[in-house]
Short mmCIF file of C-alpha atoms and ligand atoms in Angstrom, two decimals:
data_model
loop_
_atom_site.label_atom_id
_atom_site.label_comp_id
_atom_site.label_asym_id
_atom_site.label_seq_id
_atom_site.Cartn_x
_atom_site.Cartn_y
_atom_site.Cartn_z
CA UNK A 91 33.37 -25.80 5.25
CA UNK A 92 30.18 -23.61 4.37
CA UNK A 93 27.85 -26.14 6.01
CA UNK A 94 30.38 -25.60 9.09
CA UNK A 95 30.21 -21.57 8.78
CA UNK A 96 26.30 -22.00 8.12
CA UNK A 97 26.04 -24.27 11.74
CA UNK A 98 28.37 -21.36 13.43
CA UNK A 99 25.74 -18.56 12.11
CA UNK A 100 22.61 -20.54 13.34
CA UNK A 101 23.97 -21.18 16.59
CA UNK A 102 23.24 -17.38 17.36
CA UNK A 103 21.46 -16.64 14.59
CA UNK A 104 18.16 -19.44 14.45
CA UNK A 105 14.84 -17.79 14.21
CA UNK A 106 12.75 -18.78 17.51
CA UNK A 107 9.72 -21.45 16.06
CA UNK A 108 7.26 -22.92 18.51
CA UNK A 109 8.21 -26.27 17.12
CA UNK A 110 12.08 -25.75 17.15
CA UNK A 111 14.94 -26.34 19.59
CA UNK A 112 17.57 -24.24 19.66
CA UNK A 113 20.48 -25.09 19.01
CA UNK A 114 22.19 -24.74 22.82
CA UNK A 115 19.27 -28.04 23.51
CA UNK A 116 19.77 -29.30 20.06
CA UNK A 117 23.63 -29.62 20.24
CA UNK A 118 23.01 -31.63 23.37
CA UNK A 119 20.86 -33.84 21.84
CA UNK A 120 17.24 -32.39 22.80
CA UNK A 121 15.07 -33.68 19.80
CA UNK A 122 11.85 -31.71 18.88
CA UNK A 123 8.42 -33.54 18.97
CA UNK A 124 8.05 -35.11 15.59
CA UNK A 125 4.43 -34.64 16.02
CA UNK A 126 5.05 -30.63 16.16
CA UNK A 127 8.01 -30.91 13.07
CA UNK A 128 5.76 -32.90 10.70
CA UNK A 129 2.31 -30.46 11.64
CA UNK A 130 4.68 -27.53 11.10
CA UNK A 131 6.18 -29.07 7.91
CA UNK A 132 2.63 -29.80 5.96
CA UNK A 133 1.90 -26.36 7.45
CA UNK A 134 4.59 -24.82 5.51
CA UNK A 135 4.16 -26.34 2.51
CA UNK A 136 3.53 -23.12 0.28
CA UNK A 137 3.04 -21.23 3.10
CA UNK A 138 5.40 -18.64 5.40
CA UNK A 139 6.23 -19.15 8.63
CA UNK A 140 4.61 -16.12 9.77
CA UNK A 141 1.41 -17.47 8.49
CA UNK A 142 1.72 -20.26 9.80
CA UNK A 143 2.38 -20.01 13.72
CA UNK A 144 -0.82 -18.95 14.53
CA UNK A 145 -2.35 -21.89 12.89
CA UNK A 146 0.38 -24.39 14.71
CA UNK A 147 -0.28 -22.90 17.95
CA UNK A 148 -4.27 -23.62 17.30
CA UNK A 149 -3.88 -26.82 16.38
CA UNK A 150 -0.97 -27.86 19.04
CA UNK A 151 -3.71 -26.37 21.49
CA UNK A 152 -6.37 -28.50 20.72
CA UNK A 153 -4.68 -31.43 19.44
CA UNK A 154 -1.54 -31.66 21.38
CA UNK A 155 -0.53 -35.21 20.31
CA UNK A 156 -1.43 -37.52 16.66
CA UNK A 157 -3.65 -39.34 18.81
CA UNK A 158 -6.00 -36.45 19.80
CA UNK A 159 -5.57 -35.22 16.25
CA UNK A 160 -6.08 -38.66 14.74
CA UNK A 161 -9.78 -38.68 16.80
CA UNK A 162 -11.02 -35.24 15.92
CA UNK A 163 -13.76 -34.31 13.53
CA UNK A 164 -13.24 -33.93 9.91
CA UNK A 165 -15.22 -30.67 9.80
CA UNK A 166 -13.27 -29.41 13.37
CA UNK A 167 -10.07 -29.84 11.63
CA UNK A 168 -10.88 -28.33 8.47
CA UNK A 169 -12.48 -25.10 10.08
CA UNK A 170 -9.62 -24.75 12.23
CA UNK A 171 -7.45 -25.01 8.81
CA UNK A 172 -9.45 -22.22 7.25
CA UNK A 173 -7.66 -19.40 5.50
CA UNK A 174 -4.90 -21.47 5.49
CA UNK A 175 -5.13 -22.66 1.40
CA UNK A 176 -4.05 -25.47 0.06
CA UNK A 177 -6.80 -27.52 1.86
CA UNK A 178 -5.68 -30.92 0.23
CA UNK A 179 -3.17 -30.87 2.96
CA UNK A 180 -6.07 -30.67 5.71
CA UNK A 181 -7.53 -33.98 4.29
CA UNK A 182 -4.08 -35.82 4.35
CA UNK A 183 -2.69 -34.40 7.09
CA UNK A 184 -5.87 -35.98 9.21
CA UNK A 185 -5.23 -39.29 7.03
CA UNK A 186 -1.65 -39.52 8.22
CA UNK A 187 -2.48 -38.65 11.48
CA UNK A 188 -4.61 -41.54 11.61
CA UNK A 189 -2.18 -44.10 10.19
CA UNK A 190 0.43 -42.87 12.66
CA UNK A 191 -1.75 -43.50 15.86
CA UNK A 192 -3.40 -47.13 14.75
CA UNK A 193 -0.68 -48.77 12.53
CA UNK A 194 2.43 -47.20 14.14
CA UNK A 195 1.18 -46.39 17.72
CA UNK A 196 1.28 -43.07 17.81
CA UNK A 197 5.45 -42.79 16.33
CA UNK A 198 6.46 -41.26 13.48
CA UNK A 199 9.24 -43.48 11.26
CA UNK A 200 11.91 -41.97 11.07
CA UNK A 201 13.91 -42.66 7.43
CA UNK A 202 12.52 -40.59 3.89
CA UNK A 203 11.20 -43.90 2.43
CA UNK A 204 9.28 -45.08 5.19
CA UNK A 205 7.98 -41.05 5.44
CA UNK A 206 7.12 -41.22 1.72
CA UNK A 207 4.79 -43.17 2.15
CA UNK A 208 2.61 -41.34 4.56
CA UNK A 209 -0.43 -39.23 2.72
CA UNK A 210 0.62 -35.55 2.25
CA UNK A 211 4.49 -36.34 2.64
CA UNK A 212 6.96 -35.58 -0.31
CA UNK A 213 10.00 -35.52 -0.60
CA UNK A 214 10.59 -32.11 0.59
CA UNK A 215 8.62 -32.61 3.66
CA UNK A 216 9.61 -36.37 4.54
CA UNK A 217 13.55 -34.67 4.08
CA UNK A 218 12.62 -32.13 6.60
CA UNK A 219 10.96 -34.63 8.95
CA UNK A 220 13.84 -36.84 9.01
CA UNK A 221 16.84 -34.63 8.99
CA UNK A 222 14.80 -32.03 11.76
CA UNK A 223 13.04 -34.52 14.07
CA UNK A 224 15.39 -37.67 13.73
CA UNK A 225 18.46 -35.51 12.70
CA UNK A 226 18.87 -38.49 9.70
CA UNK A 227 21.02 -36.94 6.66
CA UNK A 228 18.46 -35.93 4.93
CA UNK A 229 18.66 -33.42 2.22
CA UNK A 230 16.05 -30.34 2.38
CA UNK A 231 15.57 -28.50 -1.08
CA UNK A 232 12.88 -26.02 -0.93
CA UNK A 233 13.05 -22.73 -2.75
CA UNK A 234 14.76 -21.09 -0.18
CA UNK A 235 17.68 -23.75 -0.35
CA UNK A 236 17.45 -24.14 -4.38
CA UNK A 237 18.15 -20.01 -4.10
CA UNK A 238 21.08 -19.95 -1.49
CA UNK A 239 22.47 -23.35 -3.35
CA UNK A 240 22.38 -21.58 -7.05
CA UNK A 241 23.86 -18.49 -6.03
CA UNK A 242 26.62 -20.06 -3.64
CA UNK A 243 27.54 -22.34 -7.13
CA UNK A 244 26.04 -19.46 -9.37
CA UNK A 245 23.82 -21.89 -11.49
CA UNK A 246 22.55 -20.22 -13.95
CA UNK A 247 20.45 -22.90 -15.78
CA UNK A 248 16.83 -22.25 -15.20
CA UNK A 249 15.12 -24.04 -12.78
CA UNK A 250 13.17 -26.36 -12.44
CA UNK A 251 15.72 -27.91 -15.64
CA UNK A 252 18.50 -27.14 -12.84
CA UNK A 253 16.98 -29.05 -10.17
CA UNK A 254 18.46 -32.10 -10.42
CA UNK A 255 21.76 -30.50 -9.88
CA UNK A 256 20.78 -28.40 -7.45
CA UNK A 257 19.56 -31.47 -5.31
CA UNK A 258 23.23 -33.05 -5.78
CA UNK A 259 25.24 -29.67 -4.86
CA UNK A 260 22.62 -29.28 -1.60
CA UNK A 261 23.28 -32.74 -0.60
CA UNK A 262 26.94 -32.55 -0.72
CA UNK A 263 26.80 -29.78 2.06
CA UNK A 264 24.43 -31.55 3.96
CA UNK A 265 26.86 -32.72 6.84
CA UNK A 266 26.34 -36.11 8.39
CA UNK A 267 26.17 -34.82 12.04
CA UNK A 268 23.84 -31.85 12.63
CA UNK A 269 22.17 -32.24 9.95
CA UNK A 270 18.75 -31.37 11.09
CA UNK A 271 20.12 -27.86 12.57
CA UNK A 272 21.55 -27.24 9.23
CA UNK A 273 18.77 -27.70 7.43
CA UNK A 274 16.99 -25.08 9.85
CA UNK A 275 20.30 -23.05 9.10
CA UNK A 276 20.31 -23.09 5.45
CA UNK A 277 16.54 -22.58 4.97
CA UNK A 278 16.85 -19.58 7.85
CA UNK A 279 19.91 -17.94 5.87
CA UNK A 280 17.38 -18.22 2.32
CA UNK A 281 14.71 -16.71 4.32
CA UNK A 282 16.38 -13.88 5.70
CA UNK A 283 19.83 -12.95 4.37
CA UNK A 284 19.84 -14.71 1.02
CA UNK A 285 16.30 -13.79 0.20
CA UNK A 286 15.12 -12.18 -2.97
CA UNK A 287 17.22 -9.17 -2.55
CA UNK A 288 20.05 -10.62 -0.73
CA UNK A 289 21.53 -8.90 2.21
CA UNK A 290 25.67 -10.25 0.96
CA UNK A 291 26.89 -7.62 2.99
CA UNK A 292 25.80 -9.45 6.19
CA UNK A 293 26.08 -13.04 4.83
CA UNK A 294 28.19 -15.63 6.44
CA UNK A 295 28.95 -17.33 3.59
CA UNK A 296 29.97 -14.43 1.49
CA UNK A 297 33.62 -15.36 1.18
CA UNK A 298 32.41 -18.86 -0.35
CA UNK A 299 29.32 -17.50 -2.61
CA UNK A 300 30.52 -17.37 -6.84
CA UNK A 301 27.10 -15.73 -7.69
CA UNK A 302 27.98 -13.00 -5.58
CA UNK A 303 31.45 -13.11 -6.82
CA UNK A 304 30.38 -12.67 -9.92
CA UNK A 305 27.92 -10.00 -9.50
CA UNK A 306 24.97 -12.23 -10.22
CA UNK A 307 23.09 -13.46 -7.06
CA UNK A 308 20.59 -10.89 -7.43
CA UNK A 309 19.64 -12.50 -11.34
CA UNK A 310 19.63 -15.88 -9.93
CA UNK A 311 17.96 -18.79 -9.27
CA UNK A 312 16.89 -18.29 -13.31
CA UNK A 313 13.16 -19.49 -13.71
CA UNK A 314 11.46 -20.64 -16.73
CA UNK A 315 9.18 -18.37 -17.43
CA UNK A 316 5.56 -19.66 -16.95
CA UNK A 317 2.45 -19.62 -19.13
CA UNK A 318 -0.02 -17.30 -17.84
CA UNK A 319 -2.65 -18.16 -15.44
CA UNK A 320 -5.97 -18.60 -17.06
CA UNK A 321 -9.24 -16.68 -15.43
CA UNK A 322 -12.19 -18.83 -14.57
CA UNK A 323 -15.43 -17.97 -14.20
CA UNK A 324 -18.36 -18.94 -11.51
CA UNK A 325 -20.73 -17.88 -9.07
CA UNK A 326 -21.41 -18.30 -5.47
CA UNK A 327 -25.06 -18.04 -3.98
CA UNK A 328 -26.20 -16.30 -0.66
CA UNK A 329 -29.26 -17.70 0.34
CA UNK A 330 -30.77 -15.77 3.16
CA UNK A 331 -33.59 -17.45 5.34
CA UNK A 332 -36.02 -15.48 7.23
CA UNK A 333 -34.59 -16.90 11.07
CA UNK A 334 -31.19 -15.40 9.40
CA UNK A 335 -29.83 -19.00 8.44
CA UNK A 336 -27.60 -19.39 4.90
CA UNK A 337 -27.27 -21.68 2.98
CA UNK A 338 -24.19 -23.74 3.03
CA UNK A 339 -22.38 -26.44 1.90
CA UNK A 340 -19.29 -28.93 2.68
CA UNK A 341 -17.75 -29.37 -0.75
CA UNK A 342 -16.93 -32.95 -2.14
CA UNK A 343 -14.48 -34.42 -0.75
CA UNK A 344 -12.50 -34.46 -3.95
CA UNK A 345 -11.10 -31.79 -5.71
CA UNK A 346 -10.32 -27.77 -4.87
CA UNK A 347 -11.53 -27.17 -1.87
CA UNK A 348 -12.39 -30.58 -0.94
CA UNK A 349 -13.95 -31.42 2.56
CA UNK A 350 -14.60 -27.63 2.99
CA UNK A 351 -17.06 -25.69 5.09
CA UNK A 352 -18.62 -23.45 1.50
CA UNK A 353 -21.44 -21.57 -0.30
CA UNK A 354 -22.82 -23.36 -3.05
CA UNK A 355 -21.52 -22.46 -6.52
CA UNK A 356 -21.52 -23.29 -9.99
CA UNK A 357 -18.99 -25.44 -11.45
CA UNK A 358 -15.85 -22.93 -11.97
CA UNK A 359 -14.82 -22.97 -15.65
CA UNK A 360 -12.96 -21.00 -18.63
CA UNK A 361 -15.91 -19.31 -20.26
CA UNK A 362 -19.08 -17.67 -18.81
CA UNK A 363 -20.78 -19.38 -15.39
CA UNK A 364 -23.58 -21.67 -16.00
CA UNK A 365 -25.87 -20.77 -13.66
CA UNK A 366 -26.59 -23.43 -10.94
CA UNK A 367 -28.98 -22.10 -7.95
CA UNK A 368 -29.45 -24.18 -5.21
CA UNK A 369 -32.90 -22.94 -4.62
CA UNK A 370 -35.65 -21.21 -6.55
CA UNK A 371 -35.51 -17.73 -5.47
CA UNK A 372 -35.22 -14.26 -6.55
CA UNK A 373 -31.53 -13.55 -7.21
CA UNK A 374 -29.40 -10.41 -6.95
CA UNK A 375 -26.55 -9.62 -8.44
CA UNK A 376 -23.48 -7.91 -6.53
CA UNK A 377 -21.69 -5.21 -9.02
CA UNK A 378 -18.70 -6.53 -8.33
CA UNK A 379 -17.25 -10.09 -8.88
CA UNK A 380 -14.97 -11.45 -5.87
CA UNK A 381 -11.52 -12.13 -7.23
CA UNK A 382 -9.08 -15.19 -6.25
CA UNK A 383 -5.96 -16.73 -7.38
CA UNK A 384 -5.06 -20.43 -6.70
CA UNK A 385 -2.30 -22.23 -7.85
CA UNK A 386 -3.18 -22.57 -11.37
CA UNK A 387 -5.74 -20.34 -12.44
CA UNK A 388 -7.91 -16.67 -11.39
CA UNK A 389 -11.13 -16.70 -10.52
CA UNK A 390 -13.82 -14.41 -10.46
CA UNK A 391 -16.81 -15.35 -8.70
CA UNK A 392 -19.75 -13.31 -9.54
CA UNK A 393 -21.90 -13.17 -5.93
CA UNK A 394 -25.64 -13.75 -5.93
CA UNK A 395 -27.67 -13.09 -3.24
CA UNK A 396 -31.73 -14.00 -2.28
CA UNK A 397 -34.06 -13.87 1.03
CA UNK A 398 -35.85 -16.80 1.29
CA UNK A 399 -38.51 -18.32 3.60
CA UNK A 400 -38.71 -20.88 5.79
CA UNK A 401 -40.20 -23.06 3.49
CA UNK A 402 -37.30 -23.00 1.11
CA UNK A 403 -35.56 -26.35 0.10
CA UNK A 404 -32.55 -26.01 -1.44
CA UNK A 405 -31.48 -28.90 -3.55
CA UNK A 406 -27.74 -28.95 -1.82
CA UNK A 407 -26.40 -27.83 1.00
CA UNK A 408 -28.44 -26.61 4.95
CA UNK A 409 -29.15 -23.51 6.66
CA UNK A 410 -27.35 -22.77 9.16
CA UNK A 411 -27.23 -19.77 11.71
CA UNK A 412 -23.93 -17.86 11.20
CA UNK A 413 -21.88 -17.35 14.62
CA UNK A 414 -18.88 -15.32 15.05
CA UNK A 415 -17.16 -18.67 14.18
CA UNK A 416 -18.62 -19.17 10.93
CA UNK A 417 -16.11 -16.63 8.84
CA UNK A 418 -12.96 -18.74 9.81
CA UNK A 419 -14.18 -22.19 9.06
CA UNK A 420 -14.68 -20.72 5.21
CA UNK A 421 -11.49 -21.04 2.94
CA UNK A 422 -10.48 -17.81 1.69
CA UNK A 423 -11.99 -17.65 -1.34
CA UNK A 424 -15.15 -18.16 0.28
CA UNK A 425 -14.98 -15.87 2.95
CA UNK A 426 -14.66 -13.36 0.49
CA UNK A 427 -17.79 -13.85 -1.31
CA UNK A 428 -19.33 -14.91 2.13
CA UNK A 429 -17.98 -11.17 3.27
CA UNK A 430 -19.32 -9.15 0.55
CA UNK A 431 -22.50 -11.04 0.12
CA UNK A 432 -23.70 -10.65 3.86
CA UNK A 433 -22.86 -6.65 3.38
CA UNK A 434 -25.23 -6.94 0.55
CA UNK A 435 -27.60 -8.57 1.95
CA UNK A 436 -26.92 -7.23 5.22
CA UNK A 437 -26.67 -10.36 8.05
CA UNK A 438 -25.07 -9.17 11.17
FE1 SF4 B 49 23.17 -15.26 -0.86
FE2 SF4 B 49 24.69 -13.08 -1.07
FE3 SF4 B 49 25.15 -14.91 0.80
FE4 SF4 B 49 25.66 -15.43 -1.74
S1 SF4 B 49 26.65 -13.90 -0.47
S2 SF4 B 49 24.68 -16.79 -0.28
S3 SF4 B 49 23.99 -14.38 -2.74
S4 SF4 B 49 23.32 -13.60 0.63
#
């Protein structure tokens, strides 16, 4: 019944995507690219959709299949994923993209388990691949869907305690035909209507939602509250040669940041920086530290900045002559040292 109603609304109601079908194709069986659903999928992974079509249409540009994807450069891909976050997802998605074109030719499976096992798909994603690209019946819980689900049942344990239930209540409105348009439909109606402040006046499942009944959808889904984030502390270095190179670095494959296009910096930890130049030289000090926020912590990345000759031999890292590319193949954090250091310093 709601997953019917929900179907009814999306049918003039879907939100045009690059990588969707609407539902007039969809209903007559027109299935997307599962290249296109699983790049936009990883894309989306903590990340809006406005955010992210820009960075879809890039890559479905200059990749337009696995195949070209699975042959590009490591450092092409993750430039073109700069600003982006989340840059673990770069690294697998390239990984995947490689298993897919030399151990399954190029086709994506098409169940959750065989999904799971790909590098950088969970079970959120491998849900969404199945039920969108394959239209499997395949349950999508994201936080839009947890939302819409524990106000339509008005759930008001906390999450993530609740999730488990949540999971079961979504899958028992998953339907077994359409299921990849409702999936669109349900995460559409938590993006728009039943969004933070929800819109029940213009919901199509008002008649059916208890939260609202209640007078509670605004209070829910309850959250645990969190700790607080801790702040950590580093700095980043701005080594300035006199042809107008800087200094920089690809980071370690491993860890925050991994694979990425970066200034040097000291180790980033809960207590003052340890300095960690990678160059004799005499350093600056911007007035200002550059502030971040990841996942788990703050940072605050005190910028240094030097002119050095050509002699100079830094013990990481090469000089390299910025272009007008250089700012977008920096993650975001860096760009904003990399931004107010070359004001500093003054680089064109
Ligand atoms: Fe969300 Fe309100 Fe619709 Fe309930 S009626 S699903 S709270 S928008």
């Amino acid at each position: 019944m709601i997953n019917e109603i929900l179907l009814n609304w999306y049918d003039t109601n879907a939100r045009p995507m690059p990588w969707r079908i609407p539902p007039a194709d969809s209903v007559n069986g027109v299935r997307p690219d599962a290249y296109h659903i699983w790049l936009s999928e990883v894309m989306l992974q903590q990340t809006t959709v406005a955010a992210v079509i820009r960075y879809f249409l890039a890559f479905q540009r200059r990749w337009p299949d696995v195949h070209a994807l699975a042959n590009a450069d490591d450092a092409d891909v993750m430039g073109e994923w700069a600003g982006l976050g989340y840059y673990a997802r770069a690294r697998n998605l390239l990984k995947c993209a490689r298993i897919i074109s030399s151990d399954y030719g190029g086709i994506f499976p098409d169940t959750e388990a065989e999904l799971l096992r790909l590098p950088g798909v969970g079970p959120y994603t491998a849900a969404a691949i199945a039920a969108i690209a394959f239209d499997r019946q395949a349950t999508v819980l994201d936080a839009n869907v947890e939302r819409v689900v524990a106000r339509l049942y008005a759930i008001t344990a906390p999450l993530p305690d609740s999730k488990k239930s949540l999971r079961g209540l979504a899958g028992q409105l998953t339907p077994a035909k359409r299921a990849g348009d409702y999936a669109q439909a349900v995460m559409d109606l938590g993006a728009t209507i039943c969004s933070q402040k929800p819109t029940c006046e213009i919901c199509p499942v008002a008649a059916n939602c208890m939260a609202r009944e209640q007078g509670i959808a605004t209070e829910l889904p309850i959250k645990r509250a969190k700790l607080p984030k801790p702040t950590r502390y580093g700095i980043a270095y701005i080594a300035q040669r006199n042809d107008g190179a800087i200094l920089l670095e690809t980071r370690p494959e491993k860890g925050l940041l991994g694979g990425m296009l970066a200034l040097p910096t000291t180790k980033w930890i809960e207590a003052a920086a340890i300095e960690a130049p990678p160059l004799d030289a005499k350093w600056s000090t911007l007035d200002a530290p550059v502030k971040h926020t990841f996942t788990h912590f703050h940072l605050l990345l005190t910028v240094k900045t030097a002119h050095v000759d050509m002699a100079a031999a830094p013990t990481r890292g090469q000089f390299e002559i910025p272009t007008a590319a250089t700012p977008g193949k920096l993650p975001t954090v860096m760009l904003k040292a990399y931004s107010a250091g070359i004001s500093a310093i003054g680089v064109e």
